[in-house]
XYZ file of C-alpha atoms in Angstrom:
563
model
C -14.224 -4.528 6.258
C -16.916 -7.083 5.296
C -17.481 -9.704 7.185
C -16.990 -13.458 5.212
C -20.452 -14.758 5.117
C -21.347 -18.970 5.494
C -24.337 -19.659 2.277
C -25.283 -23.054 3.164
C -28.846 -22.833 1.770
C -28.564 -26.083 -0.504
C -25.366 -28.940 -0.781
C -26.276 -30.035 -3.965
C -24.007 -30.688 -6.242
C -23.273 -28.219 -9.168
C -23.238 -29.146 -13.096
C -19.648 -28.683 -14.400
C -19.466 -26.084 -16.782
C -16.145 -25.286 -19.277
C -15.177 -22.593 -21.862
C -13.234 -19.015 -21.690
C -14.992 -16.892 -19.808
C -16.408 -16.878 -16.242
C -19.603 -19.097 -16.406
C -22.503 -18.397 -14.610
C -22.339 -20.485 -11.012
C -24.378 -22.774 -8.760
C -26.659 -19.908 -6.835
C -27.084 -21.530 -3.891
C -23.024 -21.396 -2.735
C -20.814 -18.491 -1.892
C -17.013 -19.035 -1.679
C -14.857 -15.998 -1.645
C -11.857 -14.622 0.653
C -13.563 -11.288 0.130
C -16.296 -9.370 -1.634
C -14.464 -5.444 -0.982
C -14.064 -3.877 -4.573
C -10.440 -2.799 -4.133
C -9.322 -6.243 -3.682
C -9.816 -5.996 -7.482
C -7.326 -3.561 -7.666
C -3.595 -3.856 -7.733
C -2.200 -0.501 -6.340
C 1.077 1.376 -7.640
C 2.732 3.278 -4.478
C 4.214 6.843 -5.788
C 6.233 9.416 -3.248
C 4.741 12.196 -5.935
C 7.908 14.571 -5.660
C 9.688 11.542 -7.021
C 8.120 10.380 -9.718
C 8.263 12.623 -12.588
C 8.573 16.607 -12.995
C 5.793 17.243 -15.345
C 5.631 20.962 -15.055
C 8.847 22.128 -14.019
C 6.664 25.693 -13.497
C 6.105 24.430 -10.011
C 9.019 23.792 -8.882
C 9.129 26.291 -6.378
C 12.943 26.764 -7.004
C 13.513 29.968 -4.927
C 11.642 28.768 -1.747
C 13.837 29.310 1.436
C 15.674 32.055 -0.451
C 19.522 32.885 -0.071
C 19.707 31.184 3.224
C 21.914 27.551 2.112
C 20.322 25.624 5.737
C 16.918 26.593 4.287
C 16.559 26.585 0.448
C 13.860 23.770 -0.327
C 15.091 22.688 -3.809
C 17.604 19.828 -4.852
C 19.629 19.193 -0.964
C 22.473 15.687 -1.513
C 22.775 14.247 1.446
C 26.826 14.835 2.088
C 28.798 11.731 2.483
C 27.355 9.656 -0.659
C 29.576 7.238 -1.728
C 31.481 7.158 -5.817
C 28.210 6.840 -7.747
C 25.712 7.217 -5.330
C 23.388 9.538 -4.104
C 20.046 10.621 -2.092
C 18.258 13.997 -1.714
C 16.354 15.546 1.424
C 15.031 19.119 -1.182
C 12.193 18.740 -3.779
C 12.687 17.751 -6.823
C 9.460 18.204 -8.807
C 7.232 15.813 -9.177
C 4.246 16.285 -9.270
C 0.191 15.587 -10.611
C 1.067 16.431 -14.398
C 4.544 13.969 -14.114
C 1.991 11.712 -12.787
C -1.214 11.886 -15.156
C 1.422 12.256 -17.945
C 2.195 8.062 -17.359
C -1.306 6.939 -15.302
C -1.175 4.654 -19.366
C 2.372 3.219 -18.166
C 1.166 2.266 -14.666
C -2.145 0.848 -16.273
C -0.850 -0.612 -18.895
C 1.621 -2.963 -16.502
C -2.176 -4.102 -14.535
C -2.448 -1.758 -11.775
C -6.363 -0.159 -10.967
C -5.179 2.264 -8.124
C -2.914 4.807 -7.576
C -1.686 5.407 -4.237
C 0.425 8.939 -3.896
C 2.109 10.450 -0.904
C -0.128 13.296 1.030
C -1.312 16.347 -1.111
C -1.476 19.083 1.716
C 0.199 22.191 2.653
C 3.939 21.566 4.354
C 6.284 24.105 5.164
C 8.520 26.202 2.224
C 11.685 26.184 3.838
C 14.031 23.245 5.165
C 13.919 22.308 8.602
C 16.874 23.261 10.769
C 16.055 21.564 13.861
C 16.598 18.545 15.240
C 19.465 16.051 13.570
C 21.760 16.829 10.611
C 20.748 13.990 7.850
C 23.720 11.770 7.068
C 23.976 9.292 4.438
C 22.007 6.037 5.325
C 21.146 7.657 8.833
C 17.730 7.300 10.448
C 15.118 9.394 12.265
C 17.463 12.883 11.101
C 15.537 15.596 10.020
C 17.510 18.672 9.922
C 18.155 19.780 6.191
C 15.164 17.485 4.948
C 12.222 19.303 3.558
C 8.498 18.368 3.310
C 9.145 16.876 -0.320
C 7.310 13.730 0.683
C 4.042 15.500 2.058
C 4.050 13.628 5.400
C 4.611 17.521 7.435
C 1.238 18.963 7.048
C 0.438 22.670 8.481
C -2.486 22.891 6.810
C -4.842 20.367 5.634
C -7.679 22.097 3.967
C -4.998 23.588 1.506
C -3.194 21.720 -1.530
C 0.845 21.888 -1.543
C 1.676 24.338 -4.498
C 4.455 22.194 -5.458
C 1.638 19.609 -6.601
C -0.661 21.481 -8.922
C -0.415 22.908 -12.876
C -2.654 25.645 -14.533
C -5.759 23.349 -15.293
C -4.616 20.275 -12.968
C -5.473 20.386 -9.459
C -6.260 17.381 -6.978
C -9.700 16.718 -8.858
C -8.398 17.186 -12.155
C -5.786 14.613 -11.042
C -8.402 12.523 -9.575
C -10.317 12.606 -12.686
C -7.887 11.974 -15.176
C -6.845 9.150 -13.406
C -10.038 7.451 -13.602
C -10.189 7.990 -17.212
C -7.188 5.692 -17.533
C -8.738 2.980 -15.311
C -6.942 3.853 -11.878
C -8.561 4.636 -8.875
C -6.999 7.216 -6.198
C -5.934 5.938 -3.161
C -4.830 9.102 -0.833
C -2.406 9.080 1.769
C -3.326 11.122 5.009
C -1.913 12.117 8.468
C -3.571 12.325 11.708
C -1.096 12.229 14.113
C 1.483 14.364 13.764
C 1.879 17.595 11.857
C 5.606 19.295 10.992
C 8.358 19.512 13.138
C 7.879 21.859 15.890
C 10.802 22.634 18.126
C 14.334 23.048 18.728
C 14.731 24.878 15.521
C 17.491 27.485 15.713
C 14.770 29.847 15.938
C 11.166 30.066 14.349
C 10.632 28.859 11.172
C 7.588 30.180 8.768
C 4.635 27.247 9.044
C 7.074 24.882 11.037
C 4.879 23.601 14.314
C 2.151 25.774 13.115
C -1.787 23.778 11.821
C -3.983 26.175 9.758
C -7.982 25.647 8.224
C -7.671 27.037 5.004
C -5.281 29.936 5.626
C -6.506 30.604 9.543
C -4.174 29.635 12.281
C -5.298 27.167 14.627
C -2.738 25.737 16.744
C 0.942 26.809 17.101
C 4.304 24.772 18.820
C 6.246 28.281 19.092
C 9.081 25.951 18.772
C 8.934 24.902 22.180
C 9.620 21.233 23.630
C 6.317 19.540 24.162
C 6.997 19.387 27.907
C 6.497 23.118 27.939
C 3.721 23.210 26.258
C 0.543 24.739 28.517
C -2.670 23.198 26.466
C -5.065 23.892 29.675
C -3.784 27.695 29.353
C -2.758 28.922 25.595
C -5.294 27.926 22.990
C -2.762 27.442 20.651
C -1.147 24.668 22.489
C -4.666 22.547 22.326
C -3.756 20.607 19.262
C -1.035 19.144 20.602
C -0.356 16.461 23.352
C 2.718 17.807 25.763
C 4.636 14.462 25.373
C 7.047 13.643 22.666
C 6.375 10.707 20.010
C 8.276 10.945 16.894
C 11.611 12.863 16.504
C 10.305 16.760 16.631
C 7.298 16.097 14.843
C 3.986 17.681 16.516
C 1.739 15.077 18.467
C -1.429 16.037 18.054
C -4.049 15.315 20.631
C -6.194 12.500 19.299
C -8.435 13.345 22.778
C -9.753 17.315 21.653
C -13.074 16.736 19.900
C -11.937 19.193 17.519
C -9.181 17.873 16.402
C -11.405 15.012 15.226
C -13.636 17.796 13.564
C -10.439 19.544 11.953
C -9.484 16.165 10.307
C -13.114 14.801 9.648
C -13.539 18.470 7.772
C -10.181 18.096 5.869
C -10.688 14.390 4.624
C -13.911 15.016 3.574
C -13.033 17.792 1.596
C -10.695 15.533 -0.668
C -12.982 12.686 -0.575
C -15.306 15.342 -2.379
C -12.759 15.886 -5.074
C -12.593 12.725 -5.965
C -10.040 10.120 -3.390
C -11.653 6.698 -3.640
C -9.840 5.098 -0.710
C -7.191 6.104 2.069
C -3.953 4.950 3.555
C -3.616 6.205 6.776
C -0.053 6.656 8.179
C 1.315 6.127 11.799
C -2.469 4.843 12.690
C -0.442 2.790 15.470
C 0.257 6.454 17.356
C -3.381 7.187 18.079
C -5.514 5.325 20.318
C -8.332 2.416 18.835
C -11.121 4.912 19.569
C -10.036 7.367 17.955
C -9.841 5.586 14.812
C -13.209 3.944 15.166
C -15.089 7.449 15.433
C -13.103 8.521 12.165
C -13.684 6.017 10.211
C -17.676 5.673 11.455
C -17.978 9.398 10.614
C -15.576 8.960 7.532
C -18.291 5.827 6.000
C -21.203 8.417 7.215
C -20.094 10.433 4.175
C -18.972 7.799 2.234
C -20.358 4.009 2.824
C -18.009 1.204 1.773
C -14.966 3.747 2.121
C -11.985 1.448 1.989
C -8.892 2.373 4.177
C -6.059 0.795 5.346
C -3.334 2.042 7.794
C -0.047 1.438 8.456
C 1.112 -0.136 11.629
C 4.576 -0.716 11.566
C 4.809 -3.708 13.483
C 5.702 -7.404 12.530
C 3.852 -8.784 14.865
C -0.083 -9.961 13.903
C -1.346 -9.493 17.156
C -0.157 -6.202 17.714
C -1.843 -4.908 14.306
C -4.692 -6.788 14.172
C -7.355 -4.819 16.227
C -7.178 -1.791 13.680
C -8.888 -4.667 11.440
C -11.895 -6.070 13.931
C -15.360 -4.101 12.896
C -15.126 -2.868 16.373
C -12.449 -0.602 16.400
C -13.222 0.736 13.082
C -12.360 -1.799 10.316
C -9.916 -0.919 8.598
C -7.394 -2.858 6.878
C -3.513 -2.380 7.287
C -0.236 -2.886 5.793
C 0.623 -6.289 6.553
C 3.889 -5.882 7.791
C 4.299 -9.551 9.110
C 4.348 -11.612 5.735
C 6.384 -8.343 4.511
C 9.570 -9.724 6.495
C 9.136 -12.681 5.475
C 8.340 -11.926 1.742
C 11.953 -10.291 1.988
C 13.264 -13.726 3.151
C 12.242 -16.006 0.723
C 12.502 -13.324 -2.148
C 15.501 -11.259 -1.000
C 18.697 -12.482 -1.077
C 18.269 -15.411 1.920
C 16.200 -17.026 -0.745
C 14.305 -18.933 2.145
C 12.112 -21.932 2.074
C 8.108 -21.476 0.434
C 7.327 -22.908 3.938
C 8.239 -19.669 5.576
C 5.409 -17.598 4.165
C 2.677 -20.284 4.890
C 1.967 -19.682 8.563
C 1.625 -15.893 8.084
C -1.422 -16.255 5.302
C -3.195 -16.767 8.654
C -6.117 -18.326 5.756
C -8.183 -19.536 8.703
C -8.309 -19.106 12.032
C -5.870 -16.154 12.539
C -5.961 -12.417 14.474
C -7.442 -10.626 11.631
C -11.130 -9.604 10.882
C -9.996 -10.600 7.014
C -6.709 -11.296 5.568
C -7.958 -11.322 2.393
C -8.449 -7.579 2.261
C -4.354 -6.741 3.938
C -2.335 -4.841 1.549
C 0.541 -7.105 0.841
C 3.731 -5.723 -0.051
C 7.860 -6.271 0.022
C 9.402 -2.807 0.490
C 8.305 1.047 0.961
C 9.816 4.333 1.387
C 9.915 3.979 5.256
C 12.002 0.674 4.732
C 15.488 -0.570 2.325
C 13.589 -1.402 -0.781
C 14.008 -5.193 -1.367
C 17.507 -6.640 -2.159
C 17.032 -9.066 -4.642
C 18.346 -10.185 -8.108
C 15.761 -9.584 -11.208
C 15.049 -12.899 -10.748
C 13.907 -12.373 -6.973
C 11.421 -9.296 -8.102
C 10.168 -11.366 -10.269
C 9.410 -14.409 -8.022
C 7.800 -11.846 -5.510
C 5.821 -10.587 -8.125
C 4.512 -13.897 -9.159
C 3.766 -14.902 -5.557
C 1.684 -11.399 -4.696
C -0.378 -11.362 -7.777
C -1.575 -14.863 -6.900
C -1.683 -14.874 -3.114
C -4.382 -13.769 -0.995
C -4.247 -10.208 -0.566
C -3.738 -6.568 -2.397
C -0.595 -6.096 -4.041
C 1.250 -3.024 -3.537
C 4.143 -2.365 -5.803
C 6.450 0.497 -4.692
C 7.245 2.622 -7.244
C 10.196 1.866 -9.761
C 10.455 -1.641 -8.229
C 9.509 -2.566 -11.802
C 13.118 -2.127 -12.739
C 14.738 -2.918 -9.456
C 15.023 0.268 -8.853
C 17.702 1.501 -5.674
C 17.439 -2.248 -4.832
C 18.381 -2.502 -0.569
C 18.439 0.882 -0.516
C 17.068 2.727 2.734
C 16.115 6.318 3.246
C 19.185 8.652 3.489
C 20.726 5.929 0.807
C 18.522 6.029 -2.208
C 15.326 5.028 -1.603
C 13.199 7.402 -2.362
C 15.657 9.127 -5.183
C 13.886 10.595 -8.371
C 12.812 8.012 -11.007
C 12.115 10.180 -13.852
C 10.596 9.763 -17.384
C 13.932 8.555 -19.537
C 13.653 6.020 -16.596
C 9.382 5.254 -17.197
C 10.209 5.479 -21.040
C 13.202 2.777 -20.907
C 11.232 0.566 -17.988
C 8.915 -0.667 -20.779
C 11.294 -3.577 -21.947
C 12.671 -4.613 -18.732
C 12.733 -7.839 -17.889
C 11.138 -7.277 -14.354
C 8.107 -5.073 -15.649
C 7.742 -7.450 -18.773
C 7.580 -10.172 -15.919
C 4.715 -8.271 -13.757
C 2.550 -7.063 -16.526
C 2.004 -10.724 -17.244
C 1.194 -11.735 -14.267
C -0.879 -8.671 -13.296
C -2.965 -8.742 -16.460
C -3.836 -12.420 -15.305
C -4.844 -11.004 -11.653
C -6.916 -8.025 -13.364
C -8.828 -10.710 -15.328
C -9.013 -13.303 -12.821
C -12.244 -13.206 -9.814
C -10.380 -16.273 -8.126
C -7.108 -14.282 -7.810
C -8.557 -10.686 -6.837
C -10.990 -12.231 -4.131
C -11.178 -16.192 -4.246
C -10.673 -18.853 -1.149
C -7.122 -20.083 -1.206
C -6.469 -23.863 -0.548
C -2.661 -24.511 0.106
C -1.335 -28.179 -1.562
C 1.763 -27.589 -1.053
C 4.834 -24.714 0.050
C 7.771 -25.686 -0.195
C 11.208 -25.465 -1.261
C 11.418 -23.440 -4.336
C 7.565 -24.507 -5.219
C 4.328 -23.147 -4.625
C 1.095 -24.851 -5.420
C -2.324 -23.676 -4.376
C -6.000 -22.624 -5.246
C -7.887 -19.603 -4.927
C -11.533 -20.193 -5.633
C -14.578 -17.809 -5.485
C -18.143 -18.606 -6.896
C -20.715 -15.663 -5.822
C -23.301 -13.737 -7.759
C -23.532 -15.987 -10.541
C -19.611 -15.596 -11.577
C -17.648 -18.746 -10.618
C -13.829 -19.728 -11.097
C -11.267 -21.812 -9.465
C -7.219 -20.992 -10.084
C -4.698 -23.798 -9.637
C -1.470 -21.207 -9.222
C 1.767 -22.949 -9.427
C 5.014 -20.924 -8.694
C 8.488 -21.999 -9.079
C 11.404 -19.749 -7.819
C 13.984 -22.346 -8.989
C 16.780 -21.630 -11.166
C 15.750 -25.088 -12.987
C 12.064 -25.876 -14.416
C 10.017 -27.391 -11.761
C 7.820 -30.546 -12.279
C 4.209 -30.477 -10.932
C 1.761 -33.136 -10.665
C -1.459 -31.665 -8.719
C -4.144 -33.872 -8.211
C -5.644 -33.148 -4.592
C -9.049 -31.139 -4.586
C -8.265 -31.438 -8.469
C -11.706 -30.953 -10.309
C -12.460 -32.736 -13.783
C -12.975 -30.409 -16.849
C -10.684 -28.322 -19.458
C -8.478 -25.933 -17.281
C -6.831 -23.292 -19.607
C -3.539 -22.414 -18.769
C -3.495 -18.361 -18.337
C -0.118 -17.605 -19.167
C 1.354 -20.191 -21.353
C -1.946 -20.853 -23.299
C -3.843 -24.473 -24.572
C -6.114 -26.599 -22.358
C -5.078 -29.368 -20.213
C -7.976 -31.882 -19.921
C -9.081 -33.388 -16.509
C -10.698 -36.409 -16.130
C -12.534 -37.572 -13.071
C -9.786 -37.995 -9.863
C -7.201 -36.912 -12.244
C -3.574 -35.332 -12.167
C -2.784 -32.158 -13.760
C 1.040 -32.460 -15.178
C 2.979 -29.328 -15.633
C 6.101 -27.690 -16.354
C 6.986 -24.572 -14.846
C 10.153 -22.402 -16.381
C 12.621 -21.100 -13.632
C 11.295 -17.778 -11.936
C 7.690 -18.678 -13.375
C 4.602 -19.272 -12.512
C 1.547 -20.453 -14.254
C -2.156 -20.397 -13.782
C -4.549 -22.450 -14.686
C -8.033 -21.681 -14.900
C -11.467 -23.736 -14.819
C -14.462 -21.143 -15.364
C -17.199 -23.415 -13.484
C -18.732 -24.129 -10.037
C -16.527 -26.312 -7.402
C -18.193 -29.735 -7.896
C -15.600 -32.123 -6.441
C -16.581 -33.363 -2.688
C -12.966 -33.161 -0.801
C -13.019 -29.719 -2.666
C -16.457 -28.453 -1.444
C -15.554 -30.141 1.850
C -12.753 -27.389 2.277
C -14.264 -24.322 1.011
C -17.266 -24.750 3.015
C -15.316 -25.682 6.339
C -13.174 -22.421 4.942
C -16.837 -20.293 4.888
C -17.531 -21.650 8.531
C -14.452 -20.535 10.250
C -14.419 -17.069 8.480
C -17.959 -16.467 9.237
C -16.875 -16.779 13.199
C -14.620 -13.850 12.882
């Protein structure tokens, strides 16, 4: 995280300047939410396995063999209803499904990539702990390792994954060629499930370095587990957390080595930033000598966790520079996103006092990863017309967007896991997505965020939330690049009226998405009509210049700078 720093080397005013592209700015003023480079970048969330089967020569069909409670491939949950339908096996896709359409995911304005984890998980199903049932939670028995989230060995890439020619680095590689960096999921507190399988399962409860055993469950109950006695048992903390997953011990030095070793490793083949899961499981310190040791190898590395927790205070700390700076999920304006977007339709008002713009728990809420739905979560239940509102709001709003994969279609809309969400998307459903009115809707407004400073890492200035209207301005002038954005949203099902005139600067704002110029004059009102479920954006390349205006961003400087 970087810290929001106050320039007040000179007040003097700054000459207005006009035209199409970002002008050069006053040099003596900084005004930005944030200067980290992946708030440039819109990411596009993929559970890899469910994406698309590029290379169907990796399917790993016969995994689990004869055996029906262990085969790995293609397991329904029972109990779907008509016309329904979920699946706990693998279903193949993989880095060649994905590389195969990194145009289609840049092409709709996305610069990052994030995909489910890469290692080693087990080759059979589990049958332990819960049967899965259909829209049940916290089951595990049946499910396989499809999403990458059951590690055994972390040094080692999952061979479902991986084509002749294409491995993580390749993928990482031809990734960047389109545009898109990698963001790469990783684990650190919990391996596979480890116990009350109906006996012992190959890999299950077992953590290897690169083919060597290290640490084995022997499918007992934590609670049995003997760490000061049986070096196997030293990974592993003899309390339960999640289901039968294995809780490692974030307090054995070399467990921090084993995952320091790991992460590098992939870092090395080319992951540009990390999402860390269940970071809310281990302890502050432990995530502050990771990520110290992490930046060691790689300064700047940008990572962001996920605390699942709707609560600011509660996830918060992971933020402050103390505890290690990084960024999380921000789960609070989440529940209300689904409000206002889902199906409640709630007021504007309800996402205001969650921006937390000034002021709030957060070392910088500029750099939170902003989002609606997930694969942990029911995907968002909204009309077309809701995705698109949502879409409009997080491309403009303070924040990173994170799009969920097939959510460009609406894809298992309110589905949960068990139910749909994370079902296979498939390329007849990437080819067909292209015309859809929901991805037609985000490319448009993600190619303005792409091109936009103000909207990747600008100041925003509410005027007003309310209703089924949005008005406000995100502003950043650093480095010689200046630009204020005068977003106006309208989730109406009638054309909305706006007349904006507060902190309203004089000059020739260009309107981003609809085209033309509307001219300003001195303590003028910009007049607008905005189509149901739209959203326009109007643009003034030049320095702030207006007093109220200046007033605001610089008393927005102060209070971040005391952070």
């Amino acid at each position: 995280m970087r810290p929001l720093l106050l320039a007040a080397l000179s007040l003097a005013l700054a000459a207005c300047a006009h035209g199409g592209g970002a002008r050069e700015a006053a040099p003596q003023r900084d005004y930005y939410g944030t200067l980290e480079p992946m708030a440039s970048e819109a990411v596009y969330f993929v559970v890899t396995d469910r994406f698309v089967n590029g290379d169907t020569g990796n399917d790993q069909r016969e995994q689990g063999g004869p055996d029906p409670d262990a085969r790995s491939f293609d397991r329904p949950v029972p109990g779907a209803p008509a016309g329904e339908s979920d699946n706990i096996g693998y279903l193949g896709g993989d880095f060649k499904g994905l590389l195969d359409n990194a145009g289609y995911i840049r092409d709709m304005g996305f610069g990052a990539v994030w995909l489910t984890p890469i290692v080693d998980n087990p080759d059979e199903a589990f049958t332990g702990g819960d049967a899965v049932t259909w829209g049940g939670a916290f089951q595990d028995r049946g499910k396989t390792g499809y999403h990458g989230y059951w590690g055994v060995d972390f040094y080692r890439l999952d061979e479902h994954l991986p084509s002749p020619g294409l491995d993580f680095a390749g993928l990482a590689r031809g990734l960047k060629r389109h545009g898109l960096k990698t963001v790469l999921d990783i684990v650190a507190n919990h391996g596979s499930p480890s116990f009350t399988m109906r006996k012992p399962q190959a890999k299950y409860g077992r953590i290897y370095r690169d083919g060597e055993l290290v640490a084995d469950h022997q499918n007992l109950a934590p609670e049995r587990l003997d760490p000061a006695h049986n070096p196997l048992h030293r990974f592993f903390h003899n309390e339960r957390d999640l289901v039968q997953l294995s809780n490692i011990d974030d307090t054995n030095p070399a467990v921090m080595d084993y995952f320091v070793g790991a992460y590098s490793q992939w870092l090395d083949q080319g992951a540009d930033a990390f999402r860390i899961d269940t970071i809310r499981h281990m302890p502050l310190a432990f995530w502050r000598e990771f990520a110290a040791r992490m930046r060691a190898k790689r300064p700047g590395l940008f990572m962001f966790g996920e605390a699942f927790d709707y609560k600011p205070e509660n996830i918060a700390p992971f933020t402050w520079a103390g505890n290690g700076g990084v960024s999380v999920l921000d789960f609070p304006i989440k529940e209300r996103l689904a409000e206002v977007f889902g199906k409640p339709r709630a007021d504007y008002a309800r996402l205001e006092e969650r921006l937390y713009l000034q002021g709030g728990p957060y070392a910088n809420p500029y750099e939170l990863m902003t989002f609606y739905d997930n694969h942990d979560m029911p995907r968002l239940d909204a009309s077309d017309d809701g995705f698109i509102d949502a879409h409009n709001w997080l491309f403009t709003a303070r924040g990173i967007p994170v799009i969920y994969y097939g959510s460009e279609i609406g894809f298992e809309r309110g589905r949960a896991e068990h139910a749909g969400n994370r079902n296979y998307f498939g390329q007849a459903r990437v080819d067909a997505a292209r015309s859809h009115p929901i991805r037609v809707a985000l490319k448009r407004i993600a190619t303005v965020r792409r091109d936009s400073p103000a909207l990747q890492r600008g100041l925003q200035l509410n005027v007003s939330l309310h209703g089924d209207r949005a008005a406000f301005y995100r502003v950043y002038e650093h480095a010689g690049v200046a630009q204020i954005a005068l977003v106006l949203l309208n989730k109406g099902d009638v054309p909305a009226q706006f007349a904006v005139g507060e902190y309203l600067q004089a000059g020739r704002w260009r309107a981003a998405l609809g085209g033309g110029e509307v001219a300003v004059g001195e303590g003028g009102t910009l007049r607008a009509s905005v189509p149901a479920h739209g959203v326009e954006v109007y643009l003034l390349d030049a320095p702030a210049r207006r007093a109220d205006l200046v007033a605001a961003l610089d008393q927005a400087m102060a209070r971040a700078r005391k952070r």
